CSV table of C-alpha atoms and ligand atoms in Angstrom, one decimal:
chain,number,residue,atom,x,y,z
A,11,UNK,CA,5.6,-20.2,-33.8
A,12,UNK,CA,4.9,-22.6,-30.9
A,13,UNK,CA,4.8,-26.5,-31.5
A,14,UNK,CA,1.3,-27.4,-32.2
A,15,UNK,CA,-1.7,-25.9,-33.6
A,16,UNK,CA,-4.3,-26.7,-30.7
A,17,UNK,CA,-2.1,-24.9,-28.4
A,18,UNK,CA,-1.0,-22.2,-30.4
A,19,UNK,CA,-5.0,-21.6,-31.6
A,20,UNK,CA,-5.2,-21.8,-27.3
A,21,UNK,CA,-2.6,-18.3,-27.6
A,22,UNK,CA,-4.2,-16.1,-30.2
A,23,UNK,CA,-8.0,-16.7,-28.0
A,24,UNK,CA,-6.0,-15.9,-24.7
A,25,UNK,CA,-4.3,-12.9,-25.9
A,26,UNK,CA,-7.5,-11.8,-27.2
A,27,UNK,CA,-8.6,-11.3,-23.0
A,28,UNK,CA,-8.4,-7.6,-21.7
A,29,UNK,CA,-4.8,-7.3,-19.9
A,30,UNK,CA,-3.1,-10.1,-21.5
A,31,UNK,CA,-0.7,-9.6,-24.5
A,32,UNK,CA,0.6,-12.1,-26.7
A,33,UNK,CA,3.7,-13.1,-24.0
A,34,UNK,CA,1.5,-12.9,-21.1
A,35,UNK,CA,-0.9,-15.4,-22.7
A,36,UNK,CA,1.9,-17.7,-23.9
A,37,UNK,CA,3.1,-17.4,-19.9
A,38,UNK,CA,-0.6,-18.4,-19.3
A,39,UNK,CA,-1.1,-21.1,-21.1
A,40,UNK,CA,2.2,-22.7,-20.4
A,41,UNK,CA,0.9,-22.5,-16.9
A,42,UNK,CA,-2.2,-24.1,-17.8
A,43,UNK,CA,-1.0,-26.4,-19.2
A,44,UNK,CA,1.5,-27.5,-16.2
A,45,UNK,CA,-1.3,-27.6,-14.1
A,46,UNK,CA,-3.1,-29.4,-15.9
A,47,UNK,CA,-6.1,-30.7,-13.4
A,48,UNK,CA,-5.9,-28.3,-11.4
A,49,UNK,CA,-6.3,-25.1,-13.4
A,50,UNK,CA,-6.8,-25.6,-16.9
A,51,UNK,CA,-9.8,-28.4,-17.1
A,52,UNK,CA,-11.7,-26.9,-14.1
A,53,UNK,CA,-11.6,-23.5,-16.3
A,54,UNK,CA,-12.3,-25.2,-19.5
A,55,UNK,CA,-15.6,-26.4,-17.9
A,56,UNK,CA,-16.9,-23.4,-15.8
A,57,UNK,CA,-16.0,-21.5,-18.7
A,58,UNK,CA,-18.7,-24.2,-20.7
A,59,UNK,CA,-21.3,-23.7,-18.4
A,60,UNK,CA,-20.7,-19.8,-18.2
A,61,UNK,CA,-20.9,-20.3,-21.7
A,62,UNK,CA,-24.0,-22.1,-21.7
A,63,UNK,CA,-26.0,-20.5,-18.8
A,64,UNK,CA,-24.9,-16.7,-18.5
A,65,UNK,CA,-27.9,-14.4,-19.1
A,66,UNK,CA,-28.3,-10.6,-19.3
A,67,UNK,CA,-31.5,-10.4,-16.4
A,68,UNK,CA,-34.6,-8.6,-18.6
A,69,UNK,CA,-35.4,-6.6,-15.5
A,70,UNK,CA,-32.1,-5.1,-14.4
A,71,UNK,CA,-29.0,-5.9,-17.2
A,72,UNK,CA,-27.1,-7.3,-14.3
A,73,UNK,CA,-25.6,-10.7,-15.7
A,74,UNK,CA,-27.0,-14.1,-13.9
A,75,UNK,CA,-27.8,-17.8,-14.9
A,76,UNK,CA,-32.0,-16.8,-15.4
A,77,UNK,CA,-34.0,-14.3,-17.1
A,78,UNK,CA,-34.3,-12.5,-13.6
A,79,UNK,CA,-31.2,-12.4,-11.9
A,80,UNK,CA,-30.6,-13.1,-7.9
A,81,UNK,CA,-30.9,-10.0,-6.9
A,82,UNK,CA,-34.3,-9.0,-8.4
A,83,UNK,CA,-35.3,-11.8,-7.4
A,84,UNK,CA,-34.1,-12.1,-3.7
A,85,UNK,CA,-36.8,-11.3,-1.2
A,86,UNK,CA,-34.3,-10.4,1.7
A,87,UNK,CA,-33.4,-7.1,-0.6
A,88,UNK,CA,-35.5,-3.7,-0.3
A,89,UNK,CA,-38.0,-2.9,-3.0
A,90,UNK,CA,-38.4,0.9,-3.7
A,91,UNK,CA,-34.6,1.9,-3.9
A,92,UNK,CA,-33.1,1.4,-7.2
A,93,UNK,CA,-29.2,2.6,-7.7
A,94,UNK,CA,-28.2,2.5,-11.3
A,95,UNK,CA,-24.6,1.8,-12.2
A,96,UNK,CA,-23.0,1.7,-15.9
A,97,UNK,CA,-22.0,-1.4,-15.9
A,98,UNK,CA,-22.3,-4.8,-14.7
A,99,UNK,CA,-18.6,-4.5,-13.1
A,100,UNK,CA,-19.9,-1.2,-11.5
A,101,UNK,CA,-23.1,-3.4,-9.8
A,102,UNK,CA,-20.4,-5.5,-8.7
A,103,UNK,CA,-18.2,-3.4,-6.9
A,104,UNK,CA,-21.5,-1.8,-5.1
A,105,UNK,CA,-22.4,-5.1,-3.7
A,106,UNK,CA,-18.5,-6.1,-2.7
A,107,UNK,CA,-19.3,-2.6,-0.8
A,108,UNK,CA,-22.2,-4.2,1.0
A,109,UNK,CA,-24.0,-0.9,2.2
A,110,UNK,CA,-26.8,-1.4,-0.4
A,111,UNK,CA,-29.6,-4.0,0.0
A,112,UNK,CA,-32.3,-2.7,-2.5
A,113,UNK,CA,-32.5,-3.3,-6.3
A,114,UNK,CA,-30.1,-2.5,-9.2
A,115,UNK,CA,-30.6,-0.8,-12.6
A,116,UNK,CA,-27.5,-1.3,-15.1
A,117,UNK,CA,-27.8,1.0,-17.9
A,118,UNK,CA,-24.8,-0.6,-20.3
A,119,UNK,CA,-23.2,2.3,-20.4
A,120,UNK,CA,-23.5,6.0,-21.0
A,121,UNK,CA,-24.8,8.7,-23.3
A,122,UNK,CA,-22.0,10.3,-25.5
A,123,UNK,CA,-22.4,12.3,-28.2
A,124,UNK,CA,-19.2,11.6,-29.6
A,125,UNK,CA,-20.0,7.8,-29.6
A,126,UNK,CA,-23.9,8.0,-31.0
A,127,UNK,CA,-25.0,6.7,-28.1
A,128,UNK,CA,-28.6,7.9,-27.2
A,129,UNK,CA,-31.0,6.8,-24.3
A,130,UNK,CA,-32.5,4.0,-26.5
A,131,UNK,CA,-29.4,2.3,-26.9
A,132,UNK,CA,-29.0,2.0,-23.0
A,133,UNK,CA,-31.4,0.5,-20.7
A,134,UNK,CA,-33.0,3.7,-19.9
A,135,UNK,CA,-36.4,3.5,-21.4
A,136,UNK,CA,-36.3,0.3,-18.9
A,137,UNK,CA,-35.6,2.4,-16.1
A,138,UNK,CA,-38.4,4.6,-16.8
A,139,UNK,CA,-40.7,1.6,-16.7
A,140,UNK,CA,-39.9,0.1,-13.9
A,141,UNK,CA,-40.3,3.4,-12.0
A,142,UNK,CA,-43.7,3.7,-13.2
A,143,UNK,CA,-44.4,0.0,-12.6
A,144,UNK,CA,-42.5,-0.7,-9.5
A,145,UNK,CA,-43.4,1.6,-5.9
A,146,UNK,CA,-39.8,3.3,-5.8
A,147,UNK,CA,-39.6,5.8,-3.8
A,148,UNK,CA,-35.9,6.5,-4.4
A,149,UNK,CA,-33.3,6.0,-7.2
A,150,UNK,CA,-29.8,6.5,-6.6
A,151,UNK,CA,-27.1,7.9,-9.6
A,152,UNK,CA,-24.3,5.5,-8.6
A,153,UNK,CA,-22.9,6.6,-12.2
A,154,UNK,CA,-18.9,7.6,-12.8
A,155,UNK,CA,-17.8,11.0,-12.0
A,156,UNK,CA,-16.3,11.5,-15.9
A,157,UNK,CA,-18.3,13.7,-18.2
A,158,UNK,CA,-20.2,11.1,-19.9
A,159,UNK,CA,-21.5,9.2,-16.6
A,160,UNK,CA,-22.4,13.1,-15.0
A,161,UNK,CA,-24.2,13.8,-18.6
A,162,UNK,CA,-25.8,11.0,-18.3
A,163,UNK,CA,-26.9,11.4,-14.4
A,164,UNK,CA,-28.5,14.6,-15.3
A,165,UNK,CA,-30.4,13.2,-18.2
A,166,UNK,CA,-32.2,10.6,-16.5
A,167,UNK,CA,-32.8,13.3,-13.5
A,168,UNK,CA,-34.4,15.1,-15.7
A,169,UNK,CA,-36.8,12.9,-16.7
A,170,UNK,CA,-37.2,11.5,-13.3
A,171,UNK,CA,-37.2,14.6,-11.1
A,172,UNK,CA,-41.3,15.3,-11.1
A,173,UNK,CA,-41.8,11.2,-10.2
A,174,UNK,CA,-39.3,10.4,-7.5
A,175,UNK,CA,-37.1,11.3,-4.7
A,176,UNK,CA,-33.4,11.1,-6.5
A,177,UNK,CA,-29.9,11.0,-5.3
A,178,UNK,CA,-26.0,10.5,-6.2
A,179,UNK,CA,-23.0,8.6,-4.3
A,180,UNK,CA,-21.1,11.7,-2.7
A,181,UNK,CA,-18.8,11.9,-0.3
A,182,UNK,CA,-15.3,9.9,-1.4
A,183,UNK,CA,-15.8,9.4,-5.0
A,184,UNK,CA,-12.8,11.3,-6.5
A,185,UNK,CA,-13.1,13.8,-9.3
A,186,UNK,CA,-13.0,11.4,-12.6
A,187,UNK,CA,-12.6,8.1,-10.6
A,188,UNK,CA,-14.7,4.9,-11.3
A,189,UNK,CA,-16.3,2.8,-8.9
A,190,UNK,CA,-14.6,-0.4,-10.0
A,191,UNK,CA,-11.6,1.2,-8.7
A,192,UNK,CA,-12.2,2.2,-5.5
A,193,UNK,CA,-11.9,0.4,-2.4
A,194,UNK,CA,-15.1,-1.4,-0.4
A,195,UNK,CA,-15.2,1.4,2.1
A,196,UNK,CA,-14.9,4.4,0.0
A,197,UNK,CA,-17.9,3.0,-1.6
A,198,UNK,CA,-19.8,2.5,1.2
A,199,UNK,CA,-19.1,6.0,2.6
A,200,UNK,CA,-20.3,7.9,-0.3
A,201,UNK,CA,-23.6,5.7,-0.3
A,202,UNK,CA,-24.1,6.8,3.3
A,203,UNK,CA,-23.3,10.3,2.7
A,204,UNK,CA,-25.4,10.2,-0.5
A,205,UNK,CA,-26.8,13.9,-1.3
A,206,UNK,CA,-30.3,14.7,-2.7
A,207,UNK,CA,-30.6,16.3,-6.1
B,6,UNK,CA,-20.0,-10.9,-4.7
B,7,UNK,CA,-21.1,-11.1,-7.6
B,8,UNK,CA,-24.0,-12.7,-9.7
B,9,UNK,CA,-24.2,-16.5,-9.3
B,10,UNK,CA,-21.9,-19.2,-8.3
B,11,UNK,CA,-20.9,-20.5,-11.9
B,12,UNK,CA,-19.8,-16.7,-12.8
B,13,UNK,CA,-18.2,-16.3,-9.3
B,14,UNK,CA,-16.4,-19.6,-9.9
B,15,UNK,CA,-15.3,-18.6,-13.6
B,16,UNK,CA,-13.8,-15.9,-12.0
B,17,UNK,CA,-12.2,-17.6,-9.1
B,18,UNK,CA,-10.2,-19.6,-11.4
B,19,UNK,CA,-9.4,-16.5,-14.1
B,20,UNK,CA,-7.4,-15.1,-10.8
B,21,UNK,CA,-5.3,-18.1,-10.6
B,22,UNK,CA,-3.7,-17.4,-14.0
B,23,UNK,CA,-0.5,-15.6,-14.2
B,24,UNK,CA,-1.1,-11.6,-14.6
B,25,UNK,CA,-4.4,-11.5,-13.8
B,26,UNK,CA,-5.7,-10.8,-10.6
B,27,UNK,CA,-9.2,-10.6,-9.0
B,28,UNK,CA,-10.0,-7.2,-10.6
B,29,UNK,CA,-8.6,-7.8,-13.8
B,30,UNK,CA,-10.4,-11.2,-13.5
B,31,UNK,CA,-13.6,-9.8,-13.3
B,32,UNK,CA,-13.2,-7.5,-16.1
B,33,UNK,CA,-11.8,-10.7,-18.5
B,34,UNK,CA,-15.0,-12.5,-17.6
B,35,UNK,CA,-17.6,-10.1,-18.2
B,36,UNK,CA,-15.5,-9.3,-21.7
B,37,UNK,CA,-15.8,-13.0,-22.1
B,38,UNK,CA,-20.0,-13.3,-20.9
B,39,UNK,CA,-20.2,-10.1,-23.8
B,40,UNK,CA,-18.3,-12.4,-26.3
B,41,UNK,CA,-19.8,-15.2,-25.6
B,42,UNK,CA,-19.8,-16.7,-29.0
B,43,UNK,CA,-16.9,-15.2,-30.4
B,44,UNK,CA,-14.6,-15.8,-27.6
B,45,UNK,CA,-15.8,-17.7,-24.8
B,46,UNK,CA,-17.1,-20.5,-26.5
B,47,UNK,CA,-13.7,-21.0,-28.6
B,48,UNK,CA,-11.9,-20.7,-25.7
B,49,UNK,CA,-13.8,-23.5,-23.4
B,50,UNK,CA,-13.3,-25.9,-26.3
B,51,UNK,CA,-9.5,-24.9,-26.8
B,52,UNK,CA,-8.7,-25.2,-23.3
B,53,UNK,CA,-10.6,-28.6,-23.1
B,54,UNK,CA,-9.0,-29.6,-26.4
B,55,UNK,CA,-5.1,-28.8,-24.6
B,56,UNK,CA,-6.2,-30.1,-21.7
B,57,UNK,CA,-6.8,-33.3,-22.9
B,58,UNK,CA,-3.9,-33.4,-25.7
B,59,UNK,CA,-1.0,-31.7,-24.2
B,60,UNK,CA,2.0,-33.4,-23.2
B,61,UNK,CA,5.5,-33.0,-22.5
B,62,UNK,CA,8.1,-34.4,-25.9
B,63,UNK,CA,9.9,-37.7,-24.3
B,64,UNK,CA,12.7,-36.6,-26.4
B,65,UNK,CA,13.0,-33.2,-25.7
B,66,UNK,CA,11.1,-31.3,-22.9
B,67,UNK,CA,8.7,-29.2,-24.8
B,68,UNK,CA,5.2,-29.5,-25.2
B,69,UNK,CA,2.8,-30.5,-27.8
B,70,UNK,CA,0.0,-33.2,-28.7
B,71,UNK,CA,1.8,-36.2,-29.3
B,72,UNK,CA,4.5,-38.4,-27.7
B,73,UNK,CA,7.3,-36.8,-29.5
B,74,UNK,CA,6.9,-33.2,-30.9
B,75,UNK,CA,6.5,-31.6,-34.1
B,76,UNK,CA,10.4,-29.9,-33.9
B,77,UNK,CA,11.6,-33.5,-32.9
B,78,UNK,CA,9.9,-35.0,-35.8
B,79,UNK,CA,10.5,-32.0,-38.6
B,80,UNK,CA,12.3,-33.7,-41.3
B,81,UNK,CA,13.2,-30.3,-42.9
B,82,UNK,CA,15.1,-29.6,-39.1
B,83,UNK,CA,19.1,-30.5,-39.2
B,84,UNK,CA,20.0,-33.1,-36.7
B,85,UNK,CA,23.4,-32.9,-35.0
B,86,UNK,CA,22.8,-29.5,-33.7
B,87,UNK,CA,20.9,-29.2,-29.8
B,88,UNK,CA,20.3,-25.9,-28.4
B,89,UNK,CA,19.7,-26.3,-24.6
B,90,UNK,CA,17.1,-24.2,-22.9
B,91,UNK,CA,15.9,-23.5,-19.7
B,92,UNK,CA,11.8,-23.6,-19.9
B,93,UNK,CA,9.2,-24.2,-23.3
B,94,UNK,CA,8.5,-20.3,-23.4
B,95,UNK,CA,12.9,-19.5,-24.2
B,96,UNK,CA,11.8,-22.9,-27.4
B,97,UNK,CA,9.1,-20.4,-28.5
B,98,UNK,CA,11.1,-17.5,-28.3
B,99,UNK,CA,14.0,-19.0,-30.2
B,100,UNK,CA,11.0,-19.9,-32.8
B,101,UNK,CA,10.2,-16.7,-33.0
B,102,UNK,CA,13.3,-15.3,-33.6
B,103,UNK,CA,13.4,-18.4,-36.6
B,104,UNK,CA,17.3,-17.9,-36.6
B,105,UNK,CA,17.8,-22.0,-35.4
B,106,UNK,CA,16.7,-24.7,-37.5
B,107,UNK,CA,18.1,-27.4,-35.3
B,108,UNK,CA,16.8,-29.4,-32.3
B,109,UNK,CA,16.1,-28.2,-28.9
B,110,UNK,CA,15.9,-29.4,-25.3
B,111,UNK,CA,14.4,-28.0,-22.8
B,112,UNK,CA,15.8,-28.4,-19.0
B,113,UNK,CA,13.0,-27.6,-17.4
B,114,UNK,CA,14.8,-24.9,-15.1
B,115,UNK,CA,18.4,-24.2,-14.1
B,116,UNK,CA,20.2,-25.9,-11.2
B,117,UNK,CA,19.6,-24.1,-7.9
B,118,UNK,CA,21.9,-24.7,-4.4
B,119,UNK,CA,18.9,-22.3,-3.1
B,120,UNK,CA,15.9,-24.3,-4.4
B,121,UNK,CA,18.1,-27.7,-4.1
B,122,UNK,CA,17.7,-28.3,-7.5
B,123,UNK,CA,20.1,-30.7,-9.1
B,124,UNK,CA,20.5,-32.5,-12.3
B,125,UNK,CA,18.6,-35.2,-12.0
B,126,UNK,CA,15.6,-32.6,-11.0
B,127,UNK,CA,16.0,-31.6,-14.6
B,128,UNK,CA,16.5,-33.1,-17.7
B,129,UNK,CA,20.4,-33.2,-17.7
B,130,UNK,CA,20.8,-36.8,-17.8
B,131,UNK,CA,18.1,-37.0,-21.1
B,132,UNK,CA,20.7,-34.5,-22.1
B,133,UNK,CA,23.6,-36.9,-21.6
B,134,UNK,CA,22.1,-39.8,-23.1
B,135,UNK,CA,21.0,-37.4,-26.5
B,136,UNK,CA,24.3,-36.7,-26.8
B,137,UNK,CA,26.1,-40.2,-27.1
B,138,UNK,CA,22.9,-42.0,-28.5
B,139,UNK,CA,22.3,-38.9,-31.6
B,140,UNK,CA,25.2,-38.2,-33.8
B,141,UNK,CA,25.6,-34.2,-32.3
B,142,UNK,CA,28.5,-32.4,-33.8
B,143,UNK,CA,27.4,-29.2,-31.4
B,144,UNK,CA,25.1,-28.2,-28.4
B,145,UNK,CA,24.8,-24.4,-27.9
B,146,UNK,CA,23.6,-23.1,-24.7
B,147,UNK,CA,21.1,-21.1,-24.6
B,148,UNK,CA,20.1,-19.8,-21.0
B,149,UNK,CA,19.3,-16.9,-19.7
B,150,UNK,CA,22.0,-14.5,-18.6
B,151,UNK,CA,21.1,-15.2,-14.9
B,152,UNK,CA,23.9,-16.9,-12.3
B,153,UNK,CA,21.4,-19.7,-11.9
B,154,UNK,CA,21.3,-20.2,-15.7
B,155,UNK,CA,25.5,-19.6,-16.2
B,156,UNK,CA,26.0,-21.9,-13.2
B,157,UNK,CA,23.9,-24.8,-15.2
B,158,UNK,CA,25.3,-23.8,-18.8
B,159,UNK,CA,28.9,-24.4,-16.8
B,160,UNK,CA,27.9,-27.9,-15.4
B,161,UNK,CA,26.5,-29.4,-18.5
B,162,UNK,CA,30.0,-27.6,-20.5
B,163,UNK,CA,32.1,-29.6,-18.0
B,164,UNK,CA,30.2,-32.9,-18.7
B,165,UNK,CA,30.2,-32.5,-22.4
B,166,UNK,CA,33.0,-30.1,-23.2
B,167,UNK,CA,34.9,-33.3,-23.8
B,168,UNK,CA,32.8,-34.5,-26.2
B,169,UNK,CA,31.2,-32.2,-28.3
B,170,UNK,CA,31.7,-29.0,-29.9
B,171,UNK,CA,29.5,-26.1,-27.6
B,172,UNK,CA,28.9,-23.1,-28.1
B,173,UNK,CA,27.1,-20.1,-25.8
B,174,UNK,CA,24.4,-16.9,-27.5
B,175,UNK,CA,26.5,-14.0,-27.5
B,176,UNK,CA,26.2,-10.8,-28.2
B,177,UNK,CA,23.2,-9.5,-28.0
B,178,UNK,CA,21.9,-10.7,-24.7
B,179,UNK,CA,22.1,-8.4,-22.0
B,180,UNK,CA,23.3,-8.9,-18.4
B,181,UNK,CA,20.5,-10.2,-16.3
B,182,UNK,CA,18.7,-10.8,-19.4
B,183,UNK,CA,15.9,-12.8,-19.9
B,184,UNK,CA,15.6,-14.8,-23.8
B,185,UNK,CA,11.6,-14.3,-23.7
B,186,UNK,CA,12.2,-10.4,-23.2
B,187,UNK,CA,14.0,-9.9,-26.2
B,188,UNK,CA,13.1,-9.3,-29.7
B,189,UNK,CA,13.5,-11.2,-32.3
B,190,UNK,CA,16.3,-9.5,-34.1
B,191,UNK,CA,18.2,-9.5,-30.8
B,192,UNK,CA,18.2,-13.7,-30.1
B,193,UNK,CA,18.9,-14.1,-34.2
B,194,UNK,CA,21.9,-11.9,-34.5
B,195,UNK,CA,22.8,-13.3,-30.8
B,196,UNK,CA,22.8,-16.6,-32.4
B,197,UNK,CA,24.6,-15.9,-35.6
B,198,UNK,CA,27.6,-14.6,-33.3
B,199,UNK,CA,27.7,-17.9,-30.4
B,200,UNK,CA,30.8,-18.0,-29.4
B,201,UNK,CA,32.9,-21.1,-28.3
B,202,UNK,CA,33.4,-22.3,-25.5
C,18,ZN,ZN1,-31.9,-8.3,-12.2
C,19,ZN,ZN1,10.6,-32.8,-28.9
């Protein structure tokens, strides 16, 4: 197809990335490859040490360069408040909110019973002990409003409702929107507006 | 924002590409963190790899690992025939369609009164001197369907018309059209019916 095999191998991994195609990745790399030191060796080295460094944190499942990620591990943040999110992209989107300053909890996704997944194949049972082994005195369902992430909501308050005050984002999350999606002050509204369950 | 500096600067740089933005950014590098030795790996050794081979053919414009391409080098490739492009992504597309066994060269753009682009800003006079120094029975033109690309197809046909046989792709490509749009059926049977000029 193209002229050479390194750049053509270059291609088939780019078009392999979420939202790029085969001719969006040839557009890519062509423009990678005109700018040269600008773009294309400063990404082939952060993506190394990414590579090389980038960690799932054992306490929370948020991504980080150590076993306990910054924000477990940053004393400026709240202890007793964890809000638990999906995903790490989820966590994300929370923090470009900036209305929350405890700790996070990020389950890797949700229960479905169309998928097999169960609570041992998300970080629940984690959840559970760090409530017993941490003083919370709150945890917030920051989880999707789709079926799966209310299923899931209700099956950890469930299990949690006897042990510790709990609460969901209200206010401004649409019916079947995602976090990741919504703007920095819609997000911070419903965490304000949050309602006990 | 996010996690750590190294992610946040992994992600800083995935914005920069073309058709990614900061949201869609995030979401390639989390995909990539998840992937890690699948894709992100590969992908930091491919880029370095291009980054340190890739160059720009002396003879012709496109790009590839060595001095002079693998299309200018081809022995099983017919000499005498040049078909004139705008950028390297209309060579691939042309490769794709696997119609032209000839030899290329790429411009590097189209003339522009707008941009003040003029010849020498692209590889016309390369053009010129292929043309007396290789024995070239015809050059076809092969730019896009835009005025900027007819206005440069009708300056290099005055230089050359003169001088060799040229010819234009036909049918096939629509008004306003774009070569790297098409499909590959569409730029073959476009090229079977040139026309001359
Ligand atoms: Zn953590
Ligand atoms: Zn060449």
């Amino acid at each position: 197809m193209s002229s050479t095999s390194e750049i053509d191998a270059l291609i088939d991994l780019m078009a392999r990335l979420p939202g790029l195609g085969p001719r969006s990745a040839r557009r890519a790399v062509l423009h990678l490859i005109r700018q040269r030191g600008r773009l294309l060796q400063p990404l082939a080295g952060a993506m190394a040490e990414v590579a090389e460094k980038a960690r799932e944190c054992l306490n929370c499942g948020n991504v980080g360069t150590s076993d306990i990620c910054d924000i477990c591990t940053d004393e400026t943040r709240a202890n007793g408040q964890i809000c638990v999110v999906e995903d790490v992209a989820d966590l994300w989107a929370m923090e470009r909110g900036g209305a929350f300053r405890g700790r996070y909890h990020v389950l890797g996704g949700t229960l479905s019973a169309l998928d097999a997944v169960g609570p041992e194949d998300l970080r629940i049972p984690k959840l559970m002990d760090r409530v017993t082994a941490e003083t919370i005195s709150e945890v917030i369902l920051a989880l999707n409003a789709t079926v799966d992430g209310q299923t899931t909501a209700h099956y950890i308050a469930d299990r949690l409702e006897s042990r510790v005050a709990l609460s969901s984002l209200a206010q401004g999350v649409p019916i079947g929107g995602e976090l990741d999606y919504l703007d920095d002050g819609t997000i911070s509204a419903a965490l304000s507006a949050r309602k006990r369950l």
